Structures are given as structure tokens and as C-alpha cells.
Coordinates of C-alpha atoms and ligand atoms in Angstrom, one line a residue:
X1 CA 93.1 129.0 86.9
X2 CA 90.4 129.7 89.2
X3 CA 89.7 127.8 92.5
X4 CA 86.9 125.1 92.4
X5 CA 84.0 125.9 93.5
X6 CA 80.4 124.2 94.2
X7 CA 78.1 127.2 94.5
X8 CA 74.2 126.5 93.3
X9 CA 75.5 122.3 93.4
X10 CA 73.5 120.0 96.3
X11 CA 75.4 117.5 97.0
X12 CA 74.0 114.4 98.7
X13 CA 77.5 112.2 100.4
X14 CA 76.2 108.7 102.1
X15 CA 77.9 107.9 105.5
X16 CA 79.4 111.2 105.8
X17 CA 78.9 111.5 109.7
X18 CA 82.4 110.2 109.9
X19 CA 85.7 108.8 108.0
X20 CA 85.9 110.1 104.4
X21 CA 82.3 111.0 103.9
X22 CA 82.8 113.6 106.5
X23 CA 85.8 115.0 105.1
X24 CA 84.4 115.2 102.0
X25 CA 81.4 116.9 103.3
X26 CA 83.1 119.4 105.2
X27 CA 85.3 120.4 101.8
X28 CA 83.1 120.6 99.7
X29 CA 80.7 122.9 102.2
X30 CA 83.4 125.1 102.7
X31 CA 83.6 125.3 98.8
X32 CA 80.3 126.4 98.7
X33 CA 78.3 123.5 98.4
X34 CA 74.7 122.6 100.0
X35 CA 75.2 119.1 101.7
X36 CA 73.1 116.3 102.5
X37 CA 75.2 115.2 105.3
X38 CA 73.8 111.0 105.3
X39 CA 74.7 108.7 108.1
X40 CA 72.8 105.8 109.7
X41 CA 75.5 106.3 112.7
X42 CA 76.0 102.4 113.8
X43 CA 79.0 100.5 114.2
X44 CA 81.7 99.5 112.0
X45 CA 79.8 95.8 111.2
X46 CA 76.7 98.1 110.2
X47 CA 74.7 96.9 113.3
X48 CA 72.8 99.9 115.8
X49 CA 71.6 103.6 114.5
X50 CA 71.6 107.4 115.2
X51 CA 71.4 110.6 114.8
X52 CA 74.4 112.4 116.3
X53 CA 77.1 111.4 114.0
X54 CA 75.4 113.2 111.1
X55 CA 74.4 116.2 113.5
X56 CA 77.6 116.6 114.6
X57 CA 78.7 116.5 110.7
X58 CA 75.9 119.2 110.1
X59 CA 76.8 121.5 113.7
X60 CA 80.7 121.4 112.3
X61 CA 79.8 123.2 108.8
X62 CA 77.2 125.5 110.4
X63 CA 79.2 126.5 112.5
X64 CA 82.1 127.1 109.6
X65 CA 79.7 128.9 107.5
X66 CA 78.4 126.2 105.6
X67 CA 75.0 125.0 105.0
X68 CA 73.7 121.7 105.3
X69 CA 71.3 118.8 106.6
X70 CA 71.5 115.8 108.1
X71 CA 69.8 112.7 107.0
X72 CA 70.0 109.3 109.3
X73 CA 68.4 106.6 106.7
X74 CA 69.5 103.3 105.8
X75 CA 71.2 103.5 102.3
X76 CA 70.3 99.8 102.4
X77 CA 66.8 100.1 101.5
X78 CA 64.6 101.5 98.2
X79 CA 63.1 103.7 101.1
X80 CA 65.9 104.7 102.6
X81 CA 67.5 105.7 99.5
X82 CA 64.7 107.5 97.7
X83 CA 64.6 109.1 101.4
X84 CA 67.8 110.2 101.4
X85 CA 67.3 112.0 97.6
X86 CA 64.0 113.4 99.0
X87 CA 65.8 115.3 101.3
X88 CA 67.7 116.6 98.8
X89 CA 64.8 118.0 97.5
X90 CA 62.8 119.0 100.0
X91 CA 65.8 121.1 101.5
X92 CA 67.2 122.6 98.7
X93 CA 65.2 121.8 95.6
X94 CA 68.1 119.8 94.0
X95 CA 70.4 117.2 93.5
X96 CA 73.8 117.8 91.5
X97 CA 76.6 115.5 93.2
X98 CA 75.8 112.1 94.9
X99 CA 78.7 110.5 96.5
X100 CA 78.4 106.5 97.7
X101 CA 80.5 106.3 100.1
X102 CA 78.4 104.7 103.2
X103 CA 80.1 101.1 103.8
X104 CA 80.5 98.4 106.9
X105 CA 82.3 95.0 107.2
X106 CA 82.1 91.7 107.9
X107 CA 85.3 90.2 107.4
X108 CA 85.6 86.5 107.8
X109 CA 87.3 83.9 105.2
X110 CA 84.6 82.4 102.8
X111 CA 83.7 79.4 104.1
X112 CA 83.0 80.7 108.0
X113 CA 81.2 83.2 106.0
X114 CA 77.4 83.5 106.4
X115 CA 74.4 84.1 104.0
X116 CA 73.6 86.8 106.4
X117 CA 77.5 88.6 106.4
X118 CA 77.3 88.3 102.6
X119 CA 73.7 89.7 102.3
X120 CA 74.6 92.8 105.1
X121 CA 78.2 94.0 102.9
X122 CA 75.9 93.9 99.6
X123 CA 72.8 95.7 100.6
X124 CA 75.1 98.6 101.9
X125 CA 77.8 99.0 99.1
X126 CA 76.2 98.0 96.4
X127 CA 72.0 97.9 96.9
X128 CA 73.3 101.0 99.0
X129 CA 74.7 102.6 95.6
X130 CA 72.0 101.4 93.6
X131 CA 69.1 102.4 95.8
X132 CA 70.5 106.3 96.3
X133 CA 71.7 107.0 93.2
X134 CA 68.7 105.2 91.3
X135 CA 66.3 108.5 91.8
X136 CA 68.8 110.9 91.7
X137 CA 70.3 109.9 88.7
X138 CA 66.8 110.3 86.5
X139 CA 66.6 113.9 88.3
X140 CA 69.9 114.5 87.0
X141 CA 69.1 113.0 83.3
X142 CA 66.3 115.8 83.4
X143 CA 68.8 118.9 84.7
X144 CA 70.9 117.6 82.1
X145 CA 73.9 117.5 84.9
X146 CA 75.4 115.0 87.4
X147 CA 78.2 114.0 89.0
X148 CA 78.9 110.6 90.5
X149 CA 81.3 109.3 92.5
X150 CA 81.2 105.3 94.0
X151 CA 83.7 104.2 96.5
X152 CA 85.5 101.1 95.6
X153 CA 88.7 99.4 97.1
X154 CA 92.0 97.6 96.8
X155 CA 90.7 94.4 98.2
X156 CA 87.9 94.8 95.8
X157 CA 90.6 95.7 93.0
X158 CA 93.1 93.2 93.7
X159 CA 91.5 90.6 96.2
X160 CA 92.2 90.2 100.1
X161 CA 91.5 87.5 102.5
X162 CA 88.8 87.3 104.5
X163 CA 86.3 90.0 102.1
X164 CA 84.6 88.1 100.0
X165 CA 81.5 89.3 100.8
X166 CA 83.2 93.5 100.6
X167 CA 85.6 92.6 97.7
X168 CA 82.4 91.3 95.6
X169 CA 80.2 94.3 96.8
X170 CA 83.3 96.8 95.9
X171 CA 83.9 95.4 92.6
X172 CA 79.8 95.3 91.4
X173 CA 80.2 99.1 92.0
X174 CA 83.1 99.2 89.4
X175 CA 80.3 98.0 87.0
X176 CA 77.7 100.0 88.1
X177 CA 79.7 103.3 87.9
X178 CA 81.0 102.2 84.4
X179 CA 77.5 101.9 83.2
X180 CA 76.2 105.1 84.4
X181 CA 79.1 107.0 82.6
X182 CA 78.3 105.4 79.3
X183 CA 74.4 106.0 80.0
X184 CA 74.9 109.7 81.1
X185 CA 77.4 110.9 78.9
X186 CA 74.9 112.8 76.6
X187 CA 73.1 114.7 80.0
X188 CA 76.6 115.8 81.0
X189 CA 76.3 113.3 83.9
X190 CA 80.0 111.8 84.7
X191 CA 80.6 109.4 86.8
X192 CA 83.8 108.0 88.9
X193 CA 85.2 105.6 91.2
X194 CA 87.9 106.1 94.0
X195 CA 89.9 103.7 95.4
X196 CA 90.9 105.2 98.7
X197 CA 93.3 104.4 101.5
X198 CA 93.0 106.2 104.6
X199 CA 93.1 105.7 108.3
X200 CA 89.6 105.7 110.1
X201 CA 87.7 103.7 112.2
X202 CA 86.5 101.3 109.0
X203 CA 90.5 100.5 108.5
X204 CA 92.4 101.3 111.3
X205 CA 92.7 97.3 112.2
X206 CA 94.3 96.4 109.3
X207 CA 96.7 99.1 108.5
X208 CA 98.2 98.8 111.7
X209 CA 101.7 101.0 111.9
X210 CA 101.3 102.1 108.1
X211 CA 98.4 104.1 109.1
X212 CA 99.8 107.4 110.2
X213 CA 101.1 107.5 107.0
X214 CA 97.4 107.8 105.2
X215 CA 95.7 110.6 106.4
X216 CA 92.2 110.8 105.1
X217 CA 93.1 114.5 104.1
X218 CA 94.7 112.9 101.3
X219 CA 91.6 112.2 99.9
X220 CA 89.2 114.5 99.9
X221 CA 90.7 116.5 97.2
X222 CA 90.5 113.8 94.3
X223 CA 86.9 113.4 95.9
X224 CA 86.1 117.2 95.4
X225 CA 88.1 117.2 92.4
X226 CA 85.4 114.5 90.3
X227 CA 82.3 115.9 91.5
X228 CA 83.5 119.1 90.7
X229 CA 81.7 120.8 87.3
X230 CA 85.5 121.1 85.7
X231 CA 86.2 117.1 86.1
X232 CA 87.0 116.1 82.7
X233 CA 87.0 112.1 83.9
X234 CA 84.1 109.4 83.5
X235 CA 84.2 106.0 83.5
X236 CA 87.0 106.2 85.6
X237 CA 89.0 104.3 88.7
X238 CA 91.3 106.3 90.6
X239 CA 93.4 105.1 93.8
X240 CA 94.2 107.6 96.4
X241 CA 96.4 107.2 99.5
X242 CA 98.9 109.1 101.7
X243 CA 99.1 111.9 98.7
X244 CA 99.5 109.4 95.7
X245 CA 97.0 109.8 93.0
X246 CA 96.8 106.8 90.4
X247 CA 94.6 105.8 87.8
X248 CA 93.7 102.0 87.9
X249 CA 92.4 100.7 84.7
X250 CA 90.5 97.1 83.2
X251 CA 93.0 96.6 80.2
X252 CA 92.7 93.6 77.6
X253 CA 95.9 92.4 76.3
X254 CA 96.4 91.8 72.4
X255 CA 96.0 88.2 72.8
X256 CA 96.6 85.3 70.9
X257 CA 94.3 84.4 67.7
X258 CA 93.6 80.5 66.8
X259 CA 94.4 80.1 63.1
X260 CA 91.4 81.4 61.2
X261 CA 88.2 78.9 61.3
X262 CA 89.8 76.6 63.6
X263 CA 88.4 75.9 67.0
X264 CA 91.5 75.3 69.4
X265 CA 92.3 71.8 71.1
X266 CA 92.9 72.9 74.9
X267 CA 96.8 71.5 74.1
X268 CA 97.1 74.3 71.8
X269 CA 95.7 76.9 74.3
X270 CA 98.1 75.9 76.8
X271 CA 100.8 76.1 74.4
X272 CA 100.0 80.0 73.3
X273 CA 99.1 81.1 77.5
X274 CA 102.4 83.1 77.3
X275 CA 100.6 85.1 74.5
X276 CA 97.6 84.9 75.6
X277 CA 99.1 86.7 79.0
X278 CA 101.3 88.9 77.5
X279 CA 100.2 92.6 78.1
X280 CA 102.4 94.4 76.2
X281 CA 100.4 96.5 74.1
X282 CA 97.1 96.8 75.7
X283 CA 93.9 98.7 75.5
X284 CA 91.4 100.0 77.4
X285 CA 87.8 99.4 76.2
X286 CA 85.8 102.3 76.7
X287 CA 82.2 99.7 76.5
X288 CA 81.7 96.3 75.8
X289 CA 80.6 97.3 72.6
X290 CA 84.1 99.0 71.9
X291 CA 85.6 95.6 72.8
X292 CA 83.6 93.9 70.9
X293 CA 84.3 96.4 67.7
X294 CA 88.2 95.6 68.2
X295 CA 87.9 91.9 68.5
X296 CA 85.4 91.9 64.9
X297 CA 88.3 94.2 63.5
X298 CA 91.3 92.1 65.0
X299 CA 89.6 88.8 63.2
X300 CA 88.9 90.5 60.3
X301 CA 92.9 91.4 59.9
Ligands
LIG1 P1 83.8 104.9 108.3 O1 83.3 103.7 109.1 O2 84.4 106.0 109.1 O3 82.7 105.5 107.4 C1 81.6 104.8 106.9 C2 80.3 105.5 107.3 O4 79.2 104.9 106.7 C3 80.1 105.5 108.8 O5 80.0 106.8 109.3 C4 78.8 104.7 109.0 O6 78.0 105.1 110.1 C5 78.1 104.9 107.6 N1 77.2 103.9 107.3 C6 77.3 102.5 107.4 N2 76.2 101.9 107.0 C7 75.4 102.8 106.6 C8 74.1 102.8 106.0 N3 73.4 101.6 105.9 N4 73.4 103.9 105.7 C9 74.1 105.1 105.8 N5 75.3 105.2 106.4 C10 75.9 104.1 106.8 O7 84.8 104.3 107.2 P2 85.6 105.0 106.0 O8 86.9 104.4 105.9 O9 85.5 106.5 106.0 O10 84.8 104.4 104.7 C11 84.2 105.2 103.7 C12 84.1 104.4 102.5 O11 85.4 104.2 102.0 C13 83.5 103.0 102.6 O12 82.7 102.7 101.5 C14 84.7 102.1 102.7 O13 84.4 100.8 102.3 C15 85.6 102.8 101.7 N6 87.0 102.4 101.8 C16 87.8 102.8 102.8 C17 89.1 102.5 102.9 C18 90.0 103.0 104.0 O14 91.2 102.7 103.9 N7 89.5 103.7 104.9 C19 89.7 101.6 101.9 C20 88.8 101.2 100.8 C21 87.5 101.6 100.8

């Protein structure tokens, strides 16, 4: 098989001046892709901007043989995000790949937490996705090609103290990236969510000792790999850290069923939970209308 390539793709990667964004950038560059190298270049809590974090980003793959431009807007604004697609455009007349991938924190446990430490997490991961990918996905629709990848996370997956605000943010972008595969399947538009874990400055506090362990080269091949015109995933989770590659996946159980026309006293719920909680046999709904479909057909047995 041949190697993947991205000649003739643009591909726009959000808070790539560093971390995984600039990994990915610098991959997929080398590969032949035209990046928008994006980064607001603050801190770690989101607060302060500039420029040279996403220079630096563009100087490295110049100076590989790559081509690419920096952007320094906020993800976290309509502006900023149409901004970001704009230049895009106005650099290289197109837009094939858009990776979300800009983030921050605000960790604290939920009730120290503020209106404000929510409000900053959501307006970069999720307004963040929504606002860049909002323009670029109905130039895609039109090209009748796309690929999208959002960046989602374990503690958003599974839970973890103290991100509330993240955890919330992470998970919205599970919905958001579901709905965008089912909406662009027929323009050829797939889209994707990774679940990385990888050492940088973002995680490097919490993973402590384990963190040598997860390079952030780990990642950038599942990264390259989705946006890539072979990827035969959409509507798709997959976790990636220190060379292990796992698909995570929203299953529904069988269930139980209350005898037929009978509403259930809560006694009787409680006395069917271990069936109601038994996975053993599971599916994977594709939609909520595909659930739907299967739970009509299931009463109908
Ligand atoms: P990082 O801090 O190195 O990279 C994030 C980049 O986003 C920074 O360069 C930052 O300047 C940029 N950024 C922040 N706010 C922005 C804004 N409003 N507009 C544009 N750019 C902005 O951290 P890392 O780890 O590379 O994070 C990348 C993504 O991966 C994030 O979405 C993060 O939540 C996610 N992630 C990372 C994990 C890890 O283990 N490193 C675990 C799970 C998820």
C-alpha cells in the first residue's frame, strides 16, 4: 500500500503552536499538506496572547520544506473562528481538514468552581469547535469533501475530579462530532474524535512519573491517519496513548422489558437493575434514529 499522503488538502489544526497541535502540524506538512498553523499562544488557564508560538510552528516546517501560515485568533469567538477559516482561504483557496484541538484548564472541584472557570473551558473546547468548524464545514458540504477531527478526553469519557467545567466541554464535542458524521456522510465529509494521552505542558501536572511513558509522538499518527482521504472511520472515538490505539464506543445494553402494556412500579425496576445493567450483548447505535428503530422492533417482538 502506498504511503499517506495530503498533497492539494489545507488543513486548518487549532492550537497547534505547541503540544499535539504542533505535532500534528508538523506531520502532516511533511506529508505534504498546506497548514494553518492556529494558536492564541497564552498560558495553560487560557489567560495572555501571541504570536510566536504559532511562528515558531510556521519557521519549523519552512524551514523542513513545508508550507504553511500562522494564525493567532481566539477559537473562542464567531470572529475568531470564521477568522481562522478565512485564512484558510485567503492563503490557499481551501479548506479540506480542520482539526479542534485548541484547549486550556481550569481545574477546580465543582463547588469552588466559578461561572467564569466554567464559561472560559466551554467557549474554548466546545464554542471553540463550534465556531471554527461552523464555516468550514458548509465550504466543505460544497467541495463535497471533509475531514474532521475533535479532541476529546478520558476525564471527559470517564469523569475526573476537579473538571467539571473540561469533562462537560470534552464530552459536548462527542455530540457535536457525532452529528456532523451523520450530517456529512453524503458530501464525503467524515468526522472523528481522539482521545489522547500525551505529555505536554496542558498534562504534565497530573501525569506525574507516568509521563515519560506517553510521548506525544504517539499520537500524531492516528491524528494523520483520520484526516487522511483513505480513513474509512466516522462517527468515531478513538483513545491514543504511549502506542496503544483503542476504539471507545456509547453502547446500549439489551435491557430489560416491563411486561407488555404495563407501566413498572419502581419496586419492579429495582428488582430487574441486574438486567437492566447487564451488557452482555450490546449495540452500538449508529443515530438516535437507529436506536430508536431497535427499541420499536425489540417491543414489537
Ligand atoms: P497544549 O497546552 O500544549 O496545547 C494547547 C494549545 O492550544 C496551546 O498551544 C494553546 O496556546 C492553544 N490555545 C489555547 N486556547 C486557545 C484559543 N482560545 N485559541 C487558539 N489556541 C488556543 O496542550 P495539549 O496537551 O497539546 O492539548 C491539545 C488538546 O488535547 C487539548 O484540546 C487538550 O484538552 C487535549 N487533551 C490532551 C491530553 C493530554 O494528555 N495531553 C489529554 C486529553 C485531551
Amino acid at each position: 500500500m502506498s504511503d499517506l499522503r495530503f498533497e492539494d488538502r489545507v488543513a486548518v489544526i487549532t492550537g497547534a503552536g505547541g503540544g499535539l497541535g504542533r505535532a500534528y502540524a508538523l506531520l502532516l506538512a511533511q506529508r505534504g499538506a498546506r497548514v494553518v498553523v492556529n494558536d492564541l499562544g497564552g498560558g495553560v488557564d487560557g489567560s495572555g496572547s501571541g504570536s510566536s508560538m504559532a511562528d515558531k510552528v510556521v519557521q519549523e516546517i519552512g524551514d523542513a520544506g513545508g508550507e504553511a501560515v500562522a494564525n493567532y485568533d481566539t477559537v473562542a469567538t464567531v470572529e475568531g473562528g470564521d477568522a481562522i477559516i478565512q485564512t484558510a482561504l485567503d492563503r490557499f483557496g481551501r479548506i479540506d481538514i480542520v482539526i479542534n484541538n485548541a484547549g486550556i484548564l481550569r481545574d477546580k472541584s465543582f463547588v469552588k468552581m466559578s461561572p467564569k472557570e466554567v464559561a472560559a473551558v466551554l467557549d474554548v473546547h466546545l464554542l471553540g469547535a463550534f465556531n471554527v468548524t461552523r464555516s468550514a464545514f458548509a465550504l466543505m458540504k460544497n467541495a463535497n469533501y471533509g475531514r474532521l477531527l475533535f479532541t476529546t478526553s478520558a476525564a471527559g469519557l470517564f469523569g475526573n475530579f476537579g473538571q467539571a467545567n473540561y469533562a462537560a466541554a470534552k464530552m459536548g464535542l462527542v455530540g457535536l462530532s457525532n452529528v456532523l458524521a451523520i450530517e456529512g456522510e453524503k458530501y464525503n465529509i467524515k468526522s472523528n474524535v481522539i482521545a489522547p494521552v500525551a505529555k505536554t505542558r496542558l498534562s504534565e501536572h497530573v501525569l506525574s512519573s507516568f509521563g515519560d511513558a506517553l510521548d506525544i509522538d504517539y499520537v500524531k499518527p492516528l491524528a494523520a491517519y483520520l484526516v487522511s482521504e483513505e480513513c474509512s472511520l466516522t462517527h468515531e472515538i478513538i483513545s491514543v496513548g504511549g502506542g496503544r490505539y483503542a476504539r471507545v464506543f456509547v453502547g446500549e445494553a439489551p435491557g430489560w422489558n416491563a411486561p407488555s402494556g404495563e407501566i413498572p412500579s419502581p419496586e419492579a425496576v429495582r428488582e430487574n437493575l441486574d438486567t437492566v445493567m447487564n451488557t452482555s450483548g450490546f449495540t452500538i447505535p449508529r443515530s438516535a434514529t437507529d436506536e430508536i428503530m431497535a427499541l420499536v422492533a425489540r417491543l414489537q417482538q
